[in-house]
Amino acid sequence: MSESGSGSGRIAALKDLHLQTVLVENGQARAAVVAPAGEGYASAARLLLDRISAMTGVALPVLSPEDLPPETIRRFNLILLGNAPDNALVRRLLWERWLLDTWYPGDGTFVVRSIHNPFGLGTNVLFLGGENPASVRAAAAKFLDTLKPGHPLAAGWTMAFETDRRGQPVSEEAIRAAVER
């Protein structure tokens, strides 16, 4: 078997996977909350801001998805609230196939998910999504339950769903039957 190209075919250095999403570091905000308009989403944003400020003494900026300058995406990790119909950046990530939205999990349930370096800029997204503002507030509460104080204040890989659509775990018997078919 011959090698093509001029390289040795060996990986010389691993790519930074950006597994930590830093929210606050050295007394500075390293993340921004991106929240659609409306009191329901404002309530979810306040819940996040109050708890993070209590942990760190730092207030994260809150931005509108319609007024999100490109330099903000390069500078900050983003905490996205809402769903595709309500948040243009969620809609973009949906179209780029980074996440599912609105109809799943749907029915008043929520998803909390980290998306690592989706723009190739070294910044991450924490998606706190749901079908409506109440479910997004529940997603924010779930995320905050997992956030542990630290220096820097950061979240690792995260994925949590609150839905009954996941079904029951697959039994060993069902796995054997599927493999034997």
Short mmCIF file of C-alpha atoms in Angstrom, two decimals:
data_model
loop_
_atom_site.label_atom_id
_atom_site.label_comp_id
_atom_site.label_asym_id
_atom_site.label_seq_id
_atom_site.Cartn_x
_atom_site.Cartn_y
_atom_site.Cartn_z
CA MET A 1 0.00 0.00 0.00
CA SER A 2 1.46 3.34 -1.00
CA GLU A 3 1.07 6.67 0.70
CA SER A 4 -0.33 9.57 -1.23
CA GLY A 5 0.62 13.16 -0.56
CA SER A 6 3.77 14.46 1.00
CA GLY A 7 2.88 13.85 4.66
CA SER A 8 3.74 10.79 6.66
CA GLY A 9 0.08 10.03 7.33
CA ARG A 10 0.63 10.48 11.05
CA ILE A 11 -1.15 12.99 13.18
CA ALA A 12 1.47 15.40 14.52
CA ALA A 13 -0.80 17.34 16.89
CA LEU A 14 -4.31 16.85 18.15
CA LYS A 15 -6.90 19.51 17.48
CA ASP A 16 -8.20 21.35 20.56
CA LEU A 17 -11.69 19.93 21.04
CA HIS A 18 -12.80 22.83 23.27
CA LEU A 19 -14.39 20.45 25.77
CA GLN A 20 -14.74 23.13 28.45
CA THR A 21 -17.13 26.03 27.99
CA VAL A 22 -15.78 28.81 30.19
CA LEU A 23 -18.42 31.19 31.52
CA VAL A 24 -16.32 33.38 33.84
CA GLU A 25 -12.55 33.54 34.16
CA ASN A 26 -10.33 35.91 36.14
CA GLY A 27 -13.31 38.10 37.04
CA GLN A 28 -14.31 38.55 33.39
CA ALA A 29 -17.33 37.29 31.48
CA ARG A 30 -16.26 34.72 28.89
CA ALA A 31 -19.84 33.90 27.90
CA ALA A 32 -22.95 35.83 26.86
CA VAL A 33 -26.61 34.86 27.11
CA VAL A 34 -28.52 35.10 23.81
CA ALA A 35 -32.21 35.38 24.61
CA PRO A 36 -35.23 36.08 22.39
CA ALA A 37 -37.53 38.94 23.30
CA GLY A 38 -40.32 38.37 25.79
CA GLU A 39 -40.80 38.14 29.53
CA GLY A 40 -40.69 34.33 29.55
CA TYR A 41 -37.21 34.24 28.06
CA ALA A 42 -36.15 37.21 30.21
CA SER A 43 -37.13 35.14 33.26
CA ALA A 44 -34.88 32.27 32.14
CA ALA A 45 -32.03 34.71 31.45
CA ARG A 46 -32.43 36.31 34.92
CA LEU A 47 -32.30 32.87 36.54
CA LEU A 48 -28.96 32.20 34.81
CA LEU A 49 -27.55 35.65 35.50
CA ASP A 50 -28.50 35.64 39.18
CA ARG A 51 -27.00 32.22 39.89
CA ILE A 52 -23.80 32.83 37.89
CA SER A 53 -23.36 36.25 39.49
CA ALA A 54 -23.86 34.71 42.95
CA MET A 55 -21.09 32.18 42.18
CA THR A 56 -18.64 34.63 40.62
CA GLY A 57 -19.63 38.25 41.24
CA VAL A 58 -19.69 38.73 37.44
CA ALA A 59 -22.74 39.62 35.34
CA LEU A 60 -22.83 37.98 31.92
CA PRO A 61 -24.03 40.18 29.05
CA VAL A 62 -27.48 39.44 27.62
CA LEU A 63 -27.85 39.88 23.87
CA SER A 64 -30.65 39.68 21.36
CA PRO A 65 -30.27 37.07 18.60
CA GLU A 66 -31.20 39.75 16.06
CA ASP A 67 -28.39 42.08 17.17
CA LEU A 68 -25.54 39.62 17.53
CA PRO A 69 -22.39 41.04 15.94
CA PRO A 70 -19.89 38.55 14.49
CA GLU A 71 -17.17 39.76 16.86
CA THR A 72 -19.32 38.57 19.80
CA ILE A 73 -19.39 35.05 18.37
CA ARG A 74 -15.60 35.15 18.12
CA ARG A 75 -15.13 36.58 21.62
CA PHE A 76 -17.70 34.82 23.80
CA ASN A 77 -19.01 31.34 24.43
CA LEU A 78 -22.77 31.63 23.97
CA ILE A 79 -25.66 30.40 26.10
CA LEU A 80 -28.55 30.20 23.64
CA LEU A 81 -32.10 30.28 24.96
CA GLY A 82 -35.22 29.37 23.05
CA ASN A 83 -35.92 27.55 19.82
CA ALA A 84 -35.63 28.07 16.07
CA PRO A 85 -38.80 30.13 15.60
CA ASP A 86 -37.76 32.50 18.42
CA ASN A 87 -33.95 32.68 18.10
CA ALA A 88 -32.15 33.28 14.79
CA LEU A 89 -28.89 31.73 15.99
CA VAL A 90 -30.69 28.57 17.12
CA ARG A 91 -32.27 28.50 13.67
CA ARG A 92 -28.81 28.73 12.05
CA LEU A 93 -27.48 25.85 14.18
CA LEU A 94 -30.57 23.82 13.31
CA TRP A 95 -30.02 24.38 9.59
CA GLU A 96 -26.36 23.42 10.00
CA ARG A 97 -27.52 20.20 11.73
CA TRP A 98 -25.89 20.93 15.08
CA LEU A 99 -29.13 20.36 16.98
CA LEU A 100 -32.77 19.35 16.89
CA ASP A 101 -35.41 21.79 17.95
CA THR A 102 -39.02 22.72 18.78
CA TRP A 103 -40.70 19.47 17.80
CA TYR A 104 -38.18 17.36 19.67
CA PRO A 105 -38.30 17.13 22.54
CA GLY A 106 -41.46 19.31 22.27
CA ASP A 107 -44.59 19.11 24.41
CA GLY A 108 -43.27 21.40 27.12
CA THR A 109 -40.07 19.41 27.67
CA PHE A 110 -36.51 20.66 27.22
CA VAL A 111 -32.96 19.96 26.11
CA VAL A 112 -29.64 21.14 27.57
CA ARG A 113 -26.76 20.56 25.20
CA SER A 114 -23.20 21.73 24.66
CA ILE A 115 -22.02 22.27 21.11
CA HIS A 116 -18.26 22.48 20.90
CA ASN A 117 -16.66 24.93 18.46
CA PRO A 118 -19.53 24.96 15.92
CA PHE A 119 -18.22 28.05 14.13
CA GLY A 120 -14.55 26.96 14.03
CA LEU A 121 -13.58 30.01 16.09
CA GLY A 122 -12.70 28.31 19.37
CA THR A 123 -15.94 29.28 21.11
CA ASN A 124 -18.71 26.98 22.27
CA VAL A 125 -22.49 27.09 22.55
CA LEU A 126 -24.65 25.92 25.43
CA PHE A 127 -28.15 25.36 24.06
CA LEU A 128 -30.93 25.61 26.64
CA GLY A 129 -33.90 24.90 24.45
CA GLY A 130 -37.53 24.03 24.59
CA GLU A 131 -40.82 24.52 22.88
CA ASN A 132 -41.84 27.54 24.97
CA PRO A 133 -40.41 29.96 27.55
CA ALA A 134 -41.50 27.82 30.52
CA SER A 135 -39.64 24.77 29.20
CA VAL A 136 -36.58 26.94 28.44
CA ARG A 137 -36.63 28.19 32.04
CA ALA A 138 -36.72 24.53 33.16
CA ALA A 139 -33.70 23.89 30.90
CA ALA A 140 -31.87 26.80 32.55
CA ALA A 141 -32.65 25.40 36.00
CA LYS A 142 -31.40 21.93 34.96
CA PHE A 143 -28.18 23.42 33.57
CA LEU A 144 -27.60 25.42 36.75
CA ASP A 145 -28.11 22.25 38.84
CA THR A 146 -25.11 20.73 37.05
CA LEU A 147 -22.88 23.83 37.23
CA LYS A 148 -20.28 23.58 39.97
CA PRO A 149 -18.45 26.62 41.40
CA GLY A 150 -14.85 26.84 40.30
CA HIS A 151 -12.11 29.03 38.88
CA PRO A 152 -12.72 29.38 36.05
CA LEU A 153 -16.48 28.79 36.15
CA ALA A 154 -16.95 26.34 33.30
CA ALA A 155 -19.19 23.59 32.00
CA GLY A 156 -17.94 20.42 30.39
CA TRP A 157 -19.69 18.31 27.76
CA THR A 158 -23.40 18.46 28.55
CA MET A 159 -26.48 16.71 27.22
CA ALA A 160 -29.72 16.38 29.14
CA PHE A 161 -33.24 15.84 27.88
CA GLU A 162 -36.48 16.08 29.78
CA THR A 163 -38.90 14.10 27.66
CA ASP A 164 -40.88 10.89 27.71
CA ARG A 165 -40.18 10.32 24.01
CA ARG A 166 -36.90 8.56 24.69
CA GLY A 167 -38.68 5.34 25.60
CA GLN A 168 -37.42 2.58 27.84
CA PRO A 169 -33.84 1.32 27.82
CA VAL A 170 -33.20 -1.48 25.33
CA SER A 171 -32.89 -4.85 27.07
CA GLU A 172 -30.02 -7.25 26.54
CA GLU A 173 -32.53 -9.69 25.06
CA ALA A 174 -33.70 -7.17 22.48
CA ILE A 175 -30.09 -6.41 21.52
CA ARG A 176 -29.29 -10.14 21.06
CA ALA A 177 -32.44 -10.62 18.95
CA ALA A 178 -31.51 -7.69 16.71
CA VAL A 179 -27.93 -8.93 16.27
CA GLU A 180 -29.07 -12.47 15.44
CA ARG A 181 -31.46 -11.38 12.67
#
